[in-house]
Amino acid sequence: MSESFDLIVIGAGPGGYVCAIRAAQLGMKVACVEKRDTLGGTCLNVGCIPSKALLQSSESFEETKHKFADHGILVDGVKLDLARMQARKGEVVGANVKGVEFLFKKNKITWLKGAGKIVAPGQVEVAGQTYATKNIVIATGSDSAPLKGVEVDEMQVVTSTGALELEKVPGHLVVIGGGVIGLELGSVWKRLGAEVTVVEYLDRLAPGMDGETAKQFERVLTKQGFKFKLKSKVTAAAKTAEGVTLTIEPAAGGAPEELKADVVLLAIGRRAYTEGLGLAEVGVALDERGRVQTDGHFATNVPGIYAIGDVIAGAMLAHKAEDEGVALAEILAGQKGHVNYGVIPAIVYTWPEIASVGESEEELKARGQAYKVGKFPFLANGRARAMGDTDGFVKILADKETDRVLGAHILGPDAGTLIAEVAIAMEFGASAEDVARTCHAHPTLSEAVKEAALAVDGRPLHI
Ligand code: FAD
């Protein structure tokens, strides 16, 4: 047996590396196994960070081309240097993953390089060595879900990973799946010049998002030039010398039609990743969707083995994985780690952005909760006007009786930053009145949050 540890975390994504850091802070001797060449998991390497780098660059390109003239800034001959844009993305990723390596050194966490396999409770094998440990955390994340009839080659038919690496702007990009990842990466390539068509099985975009907000989002994206084929399913993808020919059928059944694409992005969701971990051999139970089953406190059915992040049930979000990592490390240290699943913000980083926290109107109706709605449009917000970003609104949902904030849905500029205020309000059990009575600086976008909170009680000041 090689070295022994208090904790071995398998997977160095936001769940795993944060869990390792917090456990080390709490005095444990920690190792983290990662089979990638760099730390940071999906999020830092092929997810959140590279996608946001490209979203930022493509937004700057679009602004320079189409928005600056409105401000009286005339720029001639704006050109795209995609190779530089991709190189910059690589630099952003590089700095982030190196940052995690630094944090591991700082916290004296051992990086065990290679694929980890649980050979028995308390034993993890990596690169031919077996390490003993008091506890094991599975934080192996997720990968893209496949679709029958659509074979990924990461060149013509790509997942999000390939869509982040394209060396040429596709003439026509077809995105299969109208969820967050497809719409974000669709936005990148749309802004850089591609025609983008999104094929979605449901009758709406972004399933799970507040219905009214999703509808408005669809309008805004349509205005930007996105084409949508809703209630449609892709049943086959044939690669030709010119590109890819997709066969599309109405979701409810009917005559198929063909759609030609230069590149197809398959983005129908992600699935838990547990390959090669040896879970069946040690008897760790999975649920019906292949996720590691846990008891609500991250414990699996096998004592000493825990799981967090995308590999367990719940929203597949980096900050959810991180919070679970912290909570679990604290539980293992004998503290009372906790995640409030009712207050996990979710953001779509298109422009305008969409951000939600808490429940949607559909969810409130489904559980028979009486509620009040306050809405305020960015069109009536001075700062949004100054920015020239007036699409969207802030919508706050509050308990009809107690006025407690139950949810917020923001479509608009910097929605992802604005939602943090409502998340804190909800965490503290605030009422809409509490938010409305808080002094908000002028002129800021956050005044739209205050106005929506005032509107809950029917007394907005600026509409
Ligand atoms: P992961 O980040 O998937 O990390 C798991 C790690 O485990 C991987 O590095 C993998 O190599 C390693 N591993 C797996 N098996 C083994 C093994 N047996 N041995 C050793 N190592 C192993 N979320 C957000 O919150 N905001 C965003 O903006 C956002 N954007 C995204 C954009 C894209 C394109 C994608 C694909 C995802 C995005 N996500 C975003 C989701 C986010 O990336 C995930 O929710 C998050 O990475 C989950 O963290 P995790 O630690 O559970 O797993």
JSON list of C-alpha atoms in Angstrom, two decimals, residues 145-152 156-160 173-183 186 196-201 229 232-237 244-248 259 261 263-269:
[
{"chain": "A", "resi": 145, "resn": "ALA", "atom": "CA", "xyz": [-25.35, 13.04, -23.67]},
{"chain": "A", "resi": 146, "resn": "PRO", "atom": "CA", "xyz": [-25.34, 11.17, -27.00]},
{"chain": "A", "resi": 147, "resn": "LEU", "atom": "CA", "xyz": [-28.22, 11.11, -29.51]},
{"chain": "A", "resi": 148, "resn": "LYS", "atom": "CA", "xyz": [-29.12, 8.03, -31.51]},
{"chain": "A", "resi": 149, "resn": "GLY", "atom": "CA", "xyz": [-28.43, 8.57, -35.22]},
{"chain": "A", "resi": 150, "resn": "VAL", "atom": "CA", "xyz": [-26.05, 11.49, -34.62]},
{"chain": "A", "resi": 151, "resn": "GLU", "atom": "CA", "xyz": [-22.42, 10.43, -34.48]},
{"chain": "A", "resi": 152, "resn": "VAL", "atom": "CA", "xyz": [-20.02, 12.96, -32.96]},
{"chain": "A", "resi": 156, "resn": "GLN", "atom": "CA", "xyz": [-18.43, 18.43, -38.36]},
{"chain": "A", "resi": 157, "resn": "VAL", "atom": "CA", "xyz": [-20.67, 17.09, -35.61]},
{"chain": "A", "resi": 158, "resn": "VAL", "atom": "CA", "xyz": [-19.42, 18.49, -32.35]},
{"chain": "A", "resi": 159, "resn": "THR", "atom": "CA", "xyz": [-20.26, 18.55, -28.66]},
{"chain": "A", "resi": 160, "resn": "SER", "atom": "CA", "xyz": [-19.63, 21.72, -26.66]},
{"chain": "A", "resi": 173, "resn": "LEU", "atom": "CA", "xyz": [-24.46, 26.03, -37.52]},
{"chain": "A", "resi": 174, "resn": "VAL", "atom": "CA", "xyz": [-27.33, 23.81, -36.46]},
{"chain": "A", "resi": 175, "resn": "VAL", "atom": "CA", "xyz": [-27.65, 23.40, -32.71]},
{"chain": "A", "resi": 176, "resn": "ILE", "atom": "CA", "xyz": [-29.54, 20.34, -31.51]},
{"chain": "A", "resi": 177, "resn": "GLY", "atom": "CA", "xyz": [-31.04, 21.34, -28.17]},
{"chain": "A", "resi": 178, "resn": "GLY", "atom": "CA", "xyz": [-32.37, 24.73, -27.04]},
{"chain": "A", "resi": 179, "resn": "GLY", "atom": "CA", "xyz": [-30.79, 24.59, -23.58]},
{"chain": "A", "resi": 180, "resn": "VAL", "atom": "CA", "xyz": [-28.21, 26.80, -21.94]},
{"chain": "A", "resi": 181, "resn": "ILE", "atom": "CA", "xyz": [-25.05, 25.35, -23.53]},
{"chain": "A", "resi": 182, "resn": "GLY", "atom": "CA", "xyz": [-26.51, 25.29, -27.05]},
{"chain": "A", "resi": 183, "resn": "LEU", "atom": "CA", "xyz": [-27.78, 28.86, -26.83]},
{"chain": "A", "resi": 186, "resn": "GLY", "atom": "CA", "xyz": [-24.87, 29.35, -30.70]},
{"chain": "A", "resi": 196, "resn": "VAL", "atom": "CA", "xyz": [-27.65, 29.61, -36.51]},
{"chain": "A", "resi": 197, "resn": "THR", "atom": "CA", "xyz": [-30.66, 27.31, -36.39]},
{"chain": "A", "resi": 198, "resn": "VAL", "atom": "CA", "xyz": [-31.70, 25.69, -33.12]},
{"chain": "A", "resi": 199, "resn": "VAL", "atom": "CA", "xyz": [-33.72, 22.47, -33.24]},
{"chain": "A", "resi": 200, "resn": "GLU", "atom": "CA", "xyz": [-35.57, 21.78, -29.99]},
{"chain": "A", "resi": 201, "resn": "TYR", "atom": "CA", "xyz": [-37.85, 18.88, -29.10]},
{"chain": "A", "resi": 229, "resn": "LYS", "atom": "CA", "xyz": [-37.38, 24.82, -35.06]},
{"chain": "A", "resi": 232, "resn": "SER", "atom": "CA", "xyz": [-38.90, 19.01, -33.72]},
{"chain": "A", "resi": 233, "resn": "LYS", "atom": "CA", "xyz": [-36.54, 16.09, -33.33]},
{"chain": "A", "resi": 234, "resn": "VAL", "atom": "CA", "xyz": [-33.38, 15.16, -35.19]},
{"chain": "A", "resi": 235, "resn": "THR", "atom": "CA", "xyz": [-33.43, 11.50, -36.15]},
{"chain": "A", "resi": 236, "resn": "ALA", "atom": "CA", "xyz": [-30.33, 11.20, -38.32]},
{"chain": "A", "resi": 237, "resn": "ALA", "atom": "CA", "xyz": [-27.19, 13.05, -39.36]},
{"chain": "A", "resi": 244, "resn": "VAL", "atom": "CA", "xyz": [-23.99, 17.48, -42.66]},
{"chain": "A", "resi": 245, "resn": "THR", "atom": "CA", "xyz": [-27.55, 16.70, -43.69]},
{"chain": "A", "resi": 246, "resn": "LEU", "atom": "CA", "xyz": [-29.89, 16.32, -40.75]},
{"chain": "A", "resi": 247, "resn": "THR", "atom": "CA", "xyz": [-33.20, 14.52, -40.85]},
{"chain": "A", "resi": 248, "resn": "ILE", "atom": "CA", "xyz": [-35.78, 16.33, -38.73]},
{"chain": "A", "resi": 259, "resn": "LEU", "atom": "CA", "xyz": [-31.76, 20.51, -42.94]},
{"chain": "A", "resi": 261, "resn": "ALA", "atom": "CA", "xyz": [-25.50, 22.38, -41.91]},
{"chain": "A", "resi": 263, "resn": "VAL", "atom": "CA", "xyz": [-21.38, 22.17, -38.45]},
{"chain": "A", "resi": 264, "resn": "VAL", "atom": "CA", "xyz": [-23.82, 20.52, -36.06]},
{"chain": "A", "resi": 265, "resn": "LEU", "atom": "CA", "xyz": [-23.58, 21.12, -32.32]},
{"chain": "A", "resi": 266, "resn": "LEU", "atom": "CA", "xyz": [-25.13, 18.34, -30.26]},
{"chain": "A", "resi": 267, "resn": "ALA", "atom": "CA", "xyz": [-26.23, 19.93, -26.99]},
{"chain": "A", "resi": 268, "resn": "ILE", "atom": "CA", "xyz": [-29.16, 17.93, -25.65]},
{"chain": "A", "resi": 269, "resn": "GLY", "atom": "CA", "xyz": [-27.85, 17.76, -22.10]}
]
